[in-house]
Every structure is written in C-alpha cells, then in structure tokens.
Amino acid sequence: MIIDLAAIEAARHRIASEAVVTPLLSNAALDARTGATVLLKPELLQRTGSFKFRGAFNRLAALSAAERTRGVVAWSSGNHAQGVSAAARLLEIDSVIVMPSDAPRIKIENTRAYGAEVVTYDRQTESREEIATALATSRGAVLVPSFDDAHVIAGQGTVGLEIVEQAAGAGRTVDILLCCCGGGGLIAGTSTAFAALSPATKIYSVEPEEFDDTARSLAAGGRVTNGPDARSICDALLAPTPGAITFEINRALLSGGLAVSDDEVRLAMRYAFDILKLVVEPGGAVALAALLTGKIDVAGKTVAVVLSGGNVDPAAFAAVVSGDAP
Amino acid sequence: MIIDLAAIEAARHRIASEAVVTPLLSNAALDARTGATVLLKPELLQRTGSFKFRGAFNRLAALSAAERTRGVVAWSSGNHAQGVSAAARLLEIDSVIVMPSDAPRIKIENTRAYGAEVVTYDRQTESREEIATALATSRGAVLVPSFDDAHVIAGQGTVGLEIVEQAAGAGRTVDILLCCCGGGGLIAGTSTAFAALSPATKIYSVEPEEFDDTARSLAAGGRVTNGPDARSICDALLAPTPGAITFEINRALLSGGLAVSDDEVRLAMRYAFDILKLVVEPGGAVALAALLTGKIDVAGKTVAVVLSGGNVDPAAFAAVVSGDAP
C-alpha cells in the first residue's frame, strides 16, 4: 500500500463513523504571547484521549474477515494500546496488548476497560517485540504496529487533512506545523497530507531532549538510536529510533527537528491548564513547549500545533499544575 | 431594549471579531455511560475562560462614546470580572472591578492582568453593591451588571444560538438542555434563543444545593432568596436570589430547576479531567454533575450540557482530581 493523499482520504472515510473530527482552536492570550496566529489541534479530545485511535481503527478496519477472527496483538506504552483496544471492541476483534509495567496507570486501566487482555513487561530487562511476537505466533493473531505500518500512518494522516481544511475554513494557510514525534507515524501521515494540500508549510518534529532520534537522524541523513540511559517524562515518545517507513517519509517532508526538556514540557502542561483549559499529557505537550519556549521564530506566522493526547495520571498532573513536580 | 432573537443575533454580530465560537463536542464514553447523545458546549474555551466575555463585550460595545470615556465599574466573584476587564481593554475603556477577597486567586490575578483596577471586599461584612455604586457615583462611571441587563443577557444568549446551529449541523435537535444558573443571565439568554429556534427543547437550570434559588423560585412562582449560611465550592454561582429580568424570562421558558451537591460537582470535575480532558471549574461543572448523577431521565435523548467556565486555582483543581478534596 502506498501512503498518499488517496490513502489518507480512504482512512478518513473508514474511521468517520467512530473517530472524532477534533476542532481547531484559537486562543487570544496564546496569540498575544507568541506574536503568531496559533491553531491548536487538540487530539486529547479524540476517542480514547489521543490521536492513536485513528491509525488503530484504520488498521483494524482493513483486516480481512479471516484475520479478524484470529485477533490482534500490539505493544504500546499506552496510547496505541487504548486505540487498538477500543477499535478492536468496536469491530468485535479479540485484542492482547503488551505494555510496560511502569506505564501510567490510567493507560493500563483504560486499555483493560476497552476490553483488551493486557500483558505487562519490564522495560529495563525484557523485549516487548519478543513478547508480542511470541504471543502473536502462539495465537495465530495479527501484530498491529504502533507506527511503522501504512494503514496506521494513513490513519494518523487524517489529523493533517483536518488541519489543512479547518485552517482554510478559518481563512488561514499554515506557515509552520509543530508536531510531536515518537516513532514518527503521526508526523509522517500528517506531513503527507500537507505535502499534497499545503506544500509550502514548513513542518518540524518535536521530541524530548534525550529522545531526539528523529532530529538527529534528519541531520545525519540516516536512522540513529537514542542512548540506553535516556529518560523523559514523555512516556508516549520513548521509541528508541525512527521507524523505517516513517523515516523515509519524514526525511523527504520535514524541515527539521526540535527538542524540548522535561521542564519545558511541564511549563507547557501548566500553560495548557491555566490558559487553554485543556488536559495535555507530557508527550502531548512537546509541540506547545517548543512554541512557548521560542525554539523557532514564529512572529507574524500562522502556526499549527498538535496537542496529541491527554492521558495522564491525576497525581502526576496535579503535581505539574500546582508546581510540585520534581 | 427587548431581549429576543434579533437582540441575540445583533450581539453575535457585535462580539464576532473578539469572541470564540466554541465548538460543540461529543464523547463516546459519555454517551455510553448516560445512554444519551450528549453535546457539550465548552465555554471554558471562550476568551477569558468563561462565557462571561460574551455578555460583557456586548454590553461595553453598546456604550456611547461619552459613556466610554467615563469608564465602567462592575462587581463579580471572578468570571464577569475577567470578561469586563478584557472587554474594556479591547475597547480602550477604564475599568474598576469589585471582587470578594476570597475569590479564586486566578480570577483576581487575571482580572488585574487584563487591565482592570481591582477593589476587594469582605463577603461576610461588606456590600459589593454599595461599594460599586459609590465608586461609580464618585467617578461618574457606568455600572455593568453581571446578569440583570438586557445587553448582558443577549450576549450570553449567543451560547444558545450556537448550540442550536451546531447541533443542527451535526444532524441533531436538542431534546434537553442543562445549564448552570447563578443570577440566571446565561440560561435566560440561552433559553430565549432556544424558544425562537428550538421551542420543543426542555431546559433545566442546575444550581448548587444550597443556592437553588432559581429552582425554588420557579416552584414558588416568585423570587425567593438563599439562606445566609449557604455554602458551596461553586464560587461562580453564589448569587443570593434570581435577577428581576432574568427570572421573568426563566419563569416563562424553563421546564424546571435541578440542584447538585459539592461532592457531585467534584465527581463531575474529575470526570471532565479523566474522560473529557477538559479543565472545568466548580460552577462550570454543575450541569455535567446533574447529567452524571441522573438528576433527570435522559435515556435515548439528545442532551446539550453547558460547561460554563474553567477558571480554577491549580491547588484546588489538583485536590479534586487526585481525590484529596475535602
């Protein structure tokens, strides 16, 4: 399958009955602070609380009847987990999700609540790929990758399609797009939509400082890996290296990669609480963090910022917004 | 001035350049929990973080040039304060706001930040009306009521106009509307819009248990007052009695009044955080609380719920969402 505008439009058609067309929001205080016209895409309002439902539902809806009866297996730190679990229930497919034992509790509980069987593993000593592959083999189930898959990327690309169209509806064309990047599925799909519909838009990935593998891979011209001791509060963005498929797309379409510190992420989460009135999880706040801390010059520009998810434990959120976070 | 659909449409035109047309949101988990099709109107996304900007801007934009030079005075527990202050700055009018000294800090700080002079008073021993009237008299300034004013009510009525139109755009007509009620300006304006455009909709006010003056006034057929010892965490909804103008409208147009406890409000705030990913202040959560706790039968119905604001102090919000609230 080729990932192009037609694939993304097909994905939109496939997910339309179940996914939310999230709004594109403006905030006068944010515009005043940045000197830009900022358009926020709040995917925390998406079904399951993150954009991941789009790609997961698109992938599962494309399975054959025979594949559906075999069930699906996925691994995920939490948002893909919830997306696959919720999509599987809607399509009446059995699902097993392999999740790190230290994932946010809300993500594990929600994944179970949507109907998946959850298998936990130790991120420091076990391989999620091996566990998931063994499970899929023993059960004859279909593995659902979290980013390096054409249907998943096309599904996430509906975010880009919506931004372009909603911005146009508000009389705007997007000069700069800031989008978080873990494995790179969301930004690969989104930049594919922009390349077709708004090719002048400059697109930047935003990653946690020690997980800036895409930024460094773009600079190096090939895929590099994060260090084994890298740590970040952005539990959704801890992929060790860019995907093979996603990086081929991102290498062609991105203008560059930005990185933000955990403290900058906390600042953005607090700003989203104080001013935007939105609950944004750490990984969902990196693009806003890059904007607020001036990682790129946006003066006078129209800037689209993806807020990719809002699945954060209450205690962690409380600590961040009340300023008690470590 | 008569408060009718034409007045509300004029208000929409007047505020269009500065106010946000907030989206109408759906959430699959909320629909599944309630057995209804729920349409959420998140006025926390409005400029200044509550619907109050609509009425305040509409009122101030209608002032004559001579009135504008004299400045404005208002009293408010916080959301009208921010609305008036922000509208006054946009229109280059001086503003003085009389606020209770125990108002949420975020509301006092924001009101100052928008440019108003803030005068605080003790809610237990001083009269805000007397202080504000004395200030207006001594300065020759115009008093801007927080609810009992035709322009203010018409401005808040734009919320109703938008809900009817946005629901229709989604192929829905609203069977039941749940809306918070303090002095009654928002629900009076909103029900006026519904009476003209969606007359079959049943509209219910929702108030804090000990501040259910509108519910009791509707039942009694005349305005009654809350007890002097009434307490609630809903700082935005502590008006002692319905407005004269608002009650005449609400008496004609509402189907009844509901009340919720502080614990039910906390439950709704926590639900909004966990599932909706929205920051809702106590007074903004009463309509959602009534829905979630089954105060009215909504099975199979289309229910619109107004989330009126999101201005809550971080520590208070943190305590509620992490379950530590008293």
XYZ file of C-alpha atoms in Angstrom:
652
model
C 0.000 0.000 0.000
C 1.259 3.451 -0.939
C 0.862 6.230 1.632
C -0.530 9.186 -0.283
C -3.434 11.606 -0.108
C -5.811 8.977 -1.508
C -4.833 6.565 1.259
C -5.441 9.242 3.884
C -8.795 10.146 2.369
C -9.727 6.465 2.353
C -8.725 6.302 6.012
C -10.921 9.266 6.793
C -13.847 7.525 5.157
C -13.123 4.311 7.082
C -12.866 5.939 10.524
C -15.603 8.555 10.039
C -18.332 6.695 11.878
C -16.269 6.237 15.054
C -13.500 8.861 15.246
C -13.977 12.464 16.373
C -13.267 15.298 13.941
C -11.486 17.314 16.612
C -11.893 21.095 16.360
C -9.129 23.559 15.518
C -8.897 26.005 18.425
C -7.640 29.557 18.794
C -6.696 31.400 21.962
C -6.208 35.164 22.077
C -3.810 35.005 25.030
C -1.597 32.482 23.243
C -1.564 34.612 20.094
C -0.610 37.684 22.142
C 2.174 35.792 23.915
C 3.725 34.343 20.768
C 3.064 37.122 18.265
C 1.703 34.439 15.944
C -1.701 33.151 14.896
C -1.740 29.781 16.604
C -4.119 26.998 15.582
C -4.320 24.182 18.117
C -5.343 20.651 17.120
C -6.453 19.048 20.418
C -6.272 15.304 19.823
C -6.832 14.840 23.542
C -10.489 15.255 22.519
C -10.180 12.227 20.228
C -11.800 8.937 21.201
C -9.527 7.209 23.784
C -7.872 10.557 24.553
C -5.238 10.583 21.810
C -4.798 10.548 18.026
C -3.810 6.876 18.168
C -7.408 5.741 17.722
C -7.326 6.996 14.143
C -4.500 4.761 12.974
C -5.564 1.788 15.063
C -9.135 1.829 13.793
C -7.976 2.291 10.214
C -5.612 -0.672 10.543
C -8.152 -2.995 12.160
C -10.993 -2.000 9.816
C -8.755 -3.035 6.896
C -8.269 -6.580 8.237
C -9.908 -9.413 6.323
C -12.733 -11.404 7.902
C -10.314 -14.298 8.420
C -7.746 -12.061 10.104
C -10.391 -10.600 12.401
C -11.324 -13.983 13.778
C -7.671 -14.591 14.739
C -7.487 -11.491 16.941
C -4.753 -8.845 17.197
C -1.646 -8.254 19.301
C 0.077 -4.895 19.849
C 2.719 -3.396 22.079
C 2.483 0.137 23.331
C 3.311 2.413 26.239
C -0.357 3.291 26.391
C -1.996 5.422 23.737
C -1.703 2.951 20.865
C -2.801 0.356 23.420
C -6.020 2.226 24.118
C -6.567 2.939 20.431
C -6.202 -0.721 19.437
C -8.260 -1.961 22.374
C -11.155 0.432 21.673
C -11.045 -0.195 17.922
C -10.948 -3.964 18.483
C -14.009 -3.841 20.695
C -15.949 -1.763 18.151
C -15.047 -4.276 15.428
C -15.596 -7.287 17.714
C -11.993 -8.472 17.485
C -10.085 -10.022 20.409
C -7.016 -7.995 21.419
C -3.920 -8.559 23.544
C -1.703 -5.598 24.385
C 1.861 -5.772 25.710
C 2.512 -2.745 27.952
C 5.417 -1.658 30.173
C 4.669 -2.263 33.838
C 5.576 1.386 34.588
C 3.121 2.863 32.067
C 0.724 5.468 33.511
C -1.946 3.609 35.469
C -4.710 5.414 33.571
C -3.398 3.982 30.301
C -3.268 0.399 31.582
C -6.691 0.651 33.238
C -8.327 2.208 30.190
C -6.811 -0.391 27.872
C -8.319 -3.137 30.041
C -11.619 -1.241 30.284
C -11.920 -1.062 26.498
C -11.734 -4.852 26.518
C -8.135 -5.869 25.792
C -6.136 -8.508 27.630
C -3.075 -6.649 28.991
C 0.317 -8.348 29.386
C 2.905 -6.235 31.212
C 6.687 -6.407 30.878
C 9.741 -4.772 32.455
C 11.100 -2.077 30.135
C 14.621 -2.403 31.509
C 15.041 -6.168 31.186
C 12.515 -7.537 28.686
C 11.820 -7.034 24.966
C 8.287 -6.057 24.082
C 8.846 -7.083 20.482
C 9.804 -10.619 21.521
C 6.878 -10.973 23.908
C 4.368 -9.640 21.387
C 5.763 -11.698 18.525
C 5.655 -14.864 20.623
C 2.057 -14.116 21.603
C 1.023 -13.453 18.018
C 2.692 -16.640 16.826
C 1.230 -18.873 19.534
C -2.285 -17.495 19.000
C -2.138 -17.012 15.259
C -3.025 -13.367 15.838
C -2.165 -10.316 13.714
C 0.509 -7.921 15.004
C -0.586 -4.250 14.852
C 2.468 -1.969 14.774
C 2.191 1.348 16.597
C 3.726 3.435 13.798
C 5.636 1.580 11.078
C 2.624 0.478 9.067
C 0.974 2.058 6.041
C -2.585 1.849 7.360
C -1.573 3.237 10.732
C 0.296 6.134 9.130
C -2.599 6.871 6.768
C -4.997 6.900 9.725
C -2.857 9.365 11.669
C -2.618 11.423 8.477
C -6.284 12.334 8.840
C -5.071 14.787 11.502
C -3.183 16.656 8.783
C -6.120 16.530 6.389
C -8.386 18.067 9.021
C -5.904 20.790 9.983
C -5.470 21.953 6.382
C -9.212 22.020 5.748
C -10.157 23.602 9.087
C -7.472 26.266 8.719
C -8.753 27.047 5.221
C -12.259 27.290 6.640
C -10.961 29.945 9.031
C -9.287 31.780 6.147
C -5.778 30.646 7.082
C -2.956 28.776 5.454
C -0.467 27.194 7.806
C 3.085 28.542 7.591
C 4.579 26.264 10.243
C 3.379 22.976 11.723
C 4.785 21.712 15.029
C 4.070 18.055 15.783
C 5.318 15.614 18.390
C 7.350 12.634 17.238
C 7.888 9.240 18.878
C 8.155 6.568 16.209
C 7.030 9.178 13.703
C 3.687 7.850 12.493
C 1.606 10.917 13.271
C 4.007 13.377 11.701
C 4.634 11.117 8.685
C 0.930 10.850 7.912
C 0.284 14.497 8.682
C 3.174 15.732 6.543
C 1.975 13.530 3.689
C -1.396 15.293 3.802
C 0.325 18.685 3.957
C 2.667 17.845 1.081
C -0.372 17.256 -1.117
C -2.600 20.094 0.093
C -0.334 22.748 1.616
C 3.169 22.110 0.269
C 4.592 25.470 1.383
C 4.039 24.637 5.072
C 7.278 24.035 6.974
C 6.915 21.031 9.276
C 9.066 20.388 12.356
C 9.118 17.337 14.581
C 9.346 17.986 18.320
C 10.858 15.390 20.656
C 12.041 15.080 24.261
C 15.695 16.157 24.569
C 17.210 12.713 25.116
C 14.819 11.084 22.644
C 15.564 13.346 19.683
C 16.401 10.437 17.399
C 14.362 11.845 14.531
C 16.047 15.278 14.770
C 19.489 13.656 14.807
C 18.534 11.189 12.075
C 17.346 14.045 9.861
C 20.646 15.842 10.456
C 22.712 12.688 9.877
C 20.748 11.562 6.812
C 20.097 8.141 8.312
C 18.437 6.495 11.298
C 20.228 6.838 14.631
C 19.275 5.495 18.056
C 18.790 7.085 21.471
C 21.179 6.283 24.289
C 20.290 3.460 26.686
C 20.239 5.832 29.672
C 17.870 8.374 28.106
C 14.979 9.393 30.392
C 11.945 11.623 29.907
C 8.539 12.244 31.482
C 7.066 11.927 27.961
C 6.066 8.279 28.291
C 4.368 8.359 24.872
C 7.539 9.390 22.999
C 10.176 6.891 24.121
C 10.668 4.993 20.842
C 14.384 4.129 20.548
C 14.766 5.007 16.861
C 12.685 6.282 13.935
C 10.616 3.731 12.026
C 11.909 2.542 8.654
C 8.766 3.578 6.799
C 8.101 6.721 8.831
C 11.676 7.959 8.485
C 11.661 7.620 4.705
C 8.611 9.892 4.645
C 9.856 12.296 7.308
C 13.291 12.599 5.686
C 11.597 13.778 2.495
C 8.986 16.078 4.015
C 10.229 17.639 7.285
C 12.095 20.925 7.518
C 13.885 19.897 10.705
C 13.617 18.570 14.227
C 13.314 20.395 17.571
C 13.802 19.102 21.112
C 12.451 20.207 24.498
C 13.422 19.448 28.098
C 11.143 17.892 30.708
C 10.926 21.262 32.467
C 9.782 22.877 29.226
C 7.156 20.154 28.871
C 5.900 20.858 32.408
C 5.697 24.561 31.605
C 3.571 23.755 28.553
C 1.274 21.427 30.522
C 0.796 24.173 33.120
C 0.103 26.737 30.394
C -2.467 24.402 28.825
C -4.160 24.088 32.225
C -4.015 27.785 33.148
C -4.832 29.385 29.819
C -6.121 26.801 27.348
C -8.152 24.820 29.942
C -7.044 21.565 28.323
C -5.615 18.447 29.938
C -2.466 17.581 27.993
C -0.185 14.655 28.838
C 3.605 15.142 28.777
C 4.125 13.633 25.320
C 1.161 15.624 24.019
C 2.674 18.907 25.176
C 6.067 18.875 23.431
C 4.963 20.857 20.362
C 3.351 23.510 22.575
C 6.525 23.547 24.673
C 8.637 24.244 21.580
C 6.299 27.100 20.662
C 6.212 28.663 24.144
C 9.965 28.484 24.643
C 10.768 30.022 21.271
C 12.562 27.071 19.683
C 11.618 28.526 16.338
C 10.778 32.029 15.098
C 7.012 32.292 14.622
C 6.449 36.061 14.707
C 3.687 37.063 12.306
C 3.193 33.485 11.141
C 0.253 31.085 11.220
C 1.402 28.133 13.306
C -0.465 24.857 13.754
C 0.359 22.940 16.934
C -0.747 19.367 17.542
C -1.678 18.509 21.135
C -1.573 14.770 20.631
C -3.082 13.333 23.815
C -4.344 13.854 27.347
C -3.924 10.531 29.133
C -2.083 11.469 32.306
C -2.438 10.134 35.840
C -4.229 12.534 38.219
C -1.367 12.653 40.741
C 1.210 13.395 38.043
C -0.971 16.116 36.532
C -1.721 17.603 39.936
C 1.992 17.794 40.736
C 2.741 19.559 37.455
C -0.039 22.151 37.550
C 0.463 23.008 41.206
C 4.185 23.405 40.639
C 5.210 20.483 42.890
C 6.558 18.296 40.105
C 10.140 17.099 40.552
C -34.272 47.029 24.826
C -36.250 43.842 24.276
C -34.422 40.537 24.662
C -35.384 38.468 21.654
C -33.730 36.511 18.863
C -32.932 39.725 16.986
C -31.115 41.114 20.040
C -29.103 37.909 20.346
C -28.254 37.939 16.648
C -27.163 41.573 16.995
C -24.990 40.548 19.937
C -23.395 37.808 17.895
C -22.549 40.321 15.206
C -21.131 42.746 17.801
C -18.887 40.182 19.534
C -17.870 38.219 16.429
C -14.474 39.847 15.981
C -13.319 39.088 19.531
C -15.285 36.163 20.984
C -14.635 32.496 20.257
C -17.303 30.391 18.574
C -16.685 27.481 20.921
C -17.130 24.023 19.393
C -19.861 21.531 20.289
C -18.141 18.354 21.472
C -19.138 14.708 21.625
C -17.593 11.931 23.680
C -18.327 8.261 23.051
C -17.596 7.244 26.639
C -20.017 9.847 27.997
C -22.711 8.722 25.564
C -22.184 5.104 26.615
C -22.353 5.999 30.312
C -25.535 8.067 30.058
C -27.392 6.224 27.298
C -27.921 9.617 25.660
C -26.367 11.593 22.832
C -24.583 14.311 24.765
C -23.457 17.564 23.150
C -21.023 19.550 25.284
C -20.650 23.333 24.932
C -17.230 24.059 26.473
C -17.286 27.762 27.334
C -14.037 27.227 29.212
C -12.559 27.624 25.715
C -14.077 31.093 25.491
C -11.866 34.171 25.765
C -11.125 34.769 29.498
C -12.053 31.131 30.232
C -15.806 31.543 30.632
C -18.958 32.570 28.752
C -18.977 35.894 30.633
C -16.870 37.593 27.960
C -19.807 37.400 25.566
C -22.204 39.467 27.658
C -19.545 41.852 28.930
C -18.232 42.669 25.470
C -21.742 43.061 24.106
C -22.610 45.459 26.942
C -19.465 47.555 26.624
C -19.563 47.682 22.823
C -23.061 49.167 23.114
C -21.878 52.087 25.279
C -21.923 55.555 23.731
C -18.661 57.382 23.096
C -19.424 59.656 26.061
C -20.077 56.681 28.353
C -16.856 55.012 27.269
C -14.754 57.982 28.357
C -16.266 57.771 31.844
C -15.134 54.187 32.386
C -17.013 51.210 33.837
C -17.480 49.634 37.255
C -18.613 46.060 37.932
C -18.808 43.642 40.818
C -18.182 39.965 40.366
C -16.811 36.865 42.048
C -14.482 36.494 39.122
C -15.719 35.432 35.700
C -17.747 38.553 34.928
C -14.770 40.461 36.351
C -12.442 38.930 33.773
C -14.974 39.368 30.990
C -15.475 43.062 31.734
C -11.772 43.708 32.239
C -10.775 42.033 28.959
C -13.614 43.669 27.013
C -12.741 47.078 28.493
C -9.119 46.761 27.433
C -10.103 45.782 23.876
C -12.410 48.805 23.692
C -9.923 51.094 25.479
C -12.238 51.786 28.416
C -11.035 52.151 32.026
C -12.481 49.523 34.362
C -12.761 49.046 38.115
C -13.936 45.689 39.451
C -15.182 44.993 42.979
C -14.300 41.400 43.928
C -14.612 39.338 47.121
C -11.270 38.962 48.874
C -11.784 35.166 48.958
C -12.327 34.827 45.197
C -10.064 32.263 43.489
C -6.623 33.832 43.125
C -6.534 33.032 39.407
C -9.653 35.143 38.899
C -8.299 38.162 40.768
C -4.888 37.925 39.078
C -6.361 37.543 35.599
C -8.738 40.452 36.125
C -5.756 42.653 37.036
C -3.721 41.239 34.152
C -6.424 42.182 31.643
C -6.024 45.740 32.888
C -8.724 46.435 35.481
C -8.256 48.144 38.833
C -9.425 45.566 41.406
C -11.073 46.601 44.696
C -11.616 43.730 47.127
C -14.253 43.468 49.866
C -15.219 41.052 52.630
C -18.221 38.976 51.537
C -19.381 38.402 55.121
C -19.382 42.022 56.316
C -19.475 44.374 53.318
C -21.918 45.039 50.471
C -20.470 44.841 46.973
C -23.439 46.763 45.580
C -22.780 49.682 47.936
C -19.062 49.753 47.216
C -19.548 49.543 43.454
C -22.342 52.116 43.408
C -20.262 54.545 45.457
C -17.315 54.042 43.096
C -19.476 54.576 40.026
C -21.011 57.703 41.504
C -17.735 59.248 42.612
C -16.071 58.573 39.237
C -19.086 59.137 37.033
C -18.561 55.650 35.651
C -21.128 53.247 34.181
C -22.169 50.243 36.272
C -22.063 46.958 34.304
C -24.380 44.382 35.931
C -23.270 40.768 35.838
C -26.624 39.345 34.760
C -29.664 41.613 35.170
C -29.126 43.641 31.996
C -30.602 43.229 28.524
C -27.289 43.545 26.649
C -25.562 41.139 29.009
C -28.368 38.581 28.666
C -28.412 38.953 24.872
C -24.643 38.419 24.772
C -24.864 35.229 26.840
C -27.718 34.151 24.542
C -25.227 33.686 21.727
C -24.309 30.444 23.506
C -27.821 29.190 22.803
C -27.751 30.376 19.213
C -24.513 28.485 18.601
C -25.738 25.285 20.276
C -28.910 25.154 18.160
C -26.998 25.769 14.939
C -24.088 23.455 15.734
C -26.442 20.672 16.800
C -28.387 21.092 13.546
C -25.096 20.937 11.639
C -24.475 17.573 13.284
C -27.964 16.413 12.326
C -29.345 16.747 15.866
C -32.147 18.591 17.592
C -31.715 19.087 21.314
C -34.331 17.378 23.499
C -32.960 18.588 26.833
C -30.624 21.457 27.727
C -28.841 21.514 31.093
C -27.319 24.866 32.043
C -25.821 26.272 35.220
C -27.574 29.141 36.922
C -26.223 31.830 39.271
C -28.046 35.084 38.637
C -29.595 33.467 35.583
C -28.195 35.535 32.711
C -26.688 32.686 30.719
C -29.751 30.473 30.913
C -32.133 33.390 30.265
C -30.314 34.371 27.076
C -29.813 30.781 26.000
C -33.440 29.813 26.590
C -34.550 32.893 24.629
C -32.559 31.628 21.641
C -33.986 28.135 22.069
C -37.553 29.443 22.400
C -37.197 31.038 18.974
C -35.250 28.306 17.187
C -35.895 25.043 19.035
C -39.060 25.555 21.096
C -39.580 21.860 21.857
C -36.319 21.675 23.848
C -36.863 21.261 27.586
C -34.476 23.496 29.530
C -33.422 22.940 33.144
C -31.356 25.196 35.368
C -28.749 23.480 37.535
C -27.597 25.091 40.796
C -25.568 24.164 43.878
C -27.803 22.563 46.527
C -27.892 25.473 48.962
C -28.025 28.055 46.165
C -31.055 26.624 44.370
C -32.935 29.927 44.497
C -33.989 29.683 40.856
C -35.355 26.140 41.290
C -37.297 27.191 44.385
C -38.437 30.434 42.766
C -39.736 28.507 39.752
C -41.640 26.183 42.086
C -42.978 29.061 44.217
C -43.901 31.253 41.260
C -41.882 34.168 42.622
C -38.337 35.101 43.585
C -37.002 33.591 46.796
C -33.609 34.031 48.471
C -30.918 31.611 49.658
C -30.210 31.262 53.362
C -27.434 33.381 54.886
C -25.453 30.298 55.923
C -25.473 28.654 52.480
C -22.033 27.437 51.323
C -20.761 25.867 48.095
C -17.475 25.303 46.281
C -19.175 26.811 43.185
C -17.794 30.324 43.654
C -19.313 31.453 40.338
C -22.875 30.545 41.364
C -23.391 32.243 44.728
C -25.931 34.912 43.729
C -28.408 35.301 46.614
C -31.564 35.467 44.504
C -32.641 35.360 40.841
C -32.417 38.600 38.869
C -35.632 40.513 38.221
C -35.174 40.489 34.446
C -33.641 37.025 34.239
C -36.342 35.458 36.387
C -39.161 36.841 34.269
C -37.561 35.138 31.276
C -36.663 31.939 33.093
C -40.117 31.618 34.648
C -41.620 31.654 31.161
C -39.122 29.410 29.416
C -37.639 26.832 31.824
C -39.097 23.383 32.440
C -37.683 23.200 35.956
C -34.650 23.505 38.210
C -32.173 20.868 39.412
C -29.619 21.012 42.231
C -26.342 19.187 42.880
C -24.130 18.753 45.946
C -20.485 19.808 46.193
C -19.461 16.140 46.091
C -21.414 15.671 42.881
C -19.635 18.724 41.450
C -16.248 17.236 42.367
C -17.239 13.969 40.689
C -18.088 15.889 37.522
C -14.813 17.856 37.592
C -12.908 14.600 37.961
C -14.876 13.022 35.106
C -14.117 16.026 32.908
C -10.420 15.604 33.702
C -10.305 11.807 33.300
C -12.537 11.329 30.277
C -13.235 14.669 28.575
C -9.714 16.087 29.120
C -11.206 19.494 29.942
C -10.460 21.801 32.870
C -13.827 22.733 34.362
C -14.245 24.965 37.416
C -16.776 24.005 40.123
C -19.513 26.349 38.911
C -18.881 25.221 35.338
C -19.413 21.570 36.228
C -22.900 21.630 37.799
C -24.792 20.779 34.590
C -22.443 17.855 33.909
C -22.873 16.791 37.543
C -26.651 16.727 37.118
C -26.255 14.589 33.998
C -23.766 12.138 35.524
C -25.761 11.647 38.724
C -29.030 11.026 36.913
C -30.987 14.028 38.185
C -33.128 13.735 35.097
C -34.011 10.880 32.742
C -32.010 11.289 29.530
C -32.122 7.758 28.064
C -32.298 7.873 24.293
C -32.387 11.676 24.260
C -30.115 14.325 22.758
C -28.874 16.387 25.690
C -26.893 19.621 25.466
C -24.743 20.413 28.500
C -23.091 23.787 29.036
C -19.645 23.714 30.679
C -19.593 27.387 31.534
C -16.033 28.045 32.654
C -12.617 26.728 33.618
C -11.084 29.303 35.950
C -9.975 27.266 38.920
C -6.892 27.579 41.103
C -4.277 24.874 40.460
C -4.192 23.652 44.058
C -7.978 23.366 44.234
C -8.091 21.513 40.912
C -5.240 19.236 41.923
C -7.027 18.321 45.146
C -10.236 17.474 43.297
C -8.746 15.362 40.511
C -6.419 13.446 42.786
C -9.275 12.726 45.169
C -7.813 14.688 48.104
C -10.502 17.382 48.152
C -12.272 17.854 51.489
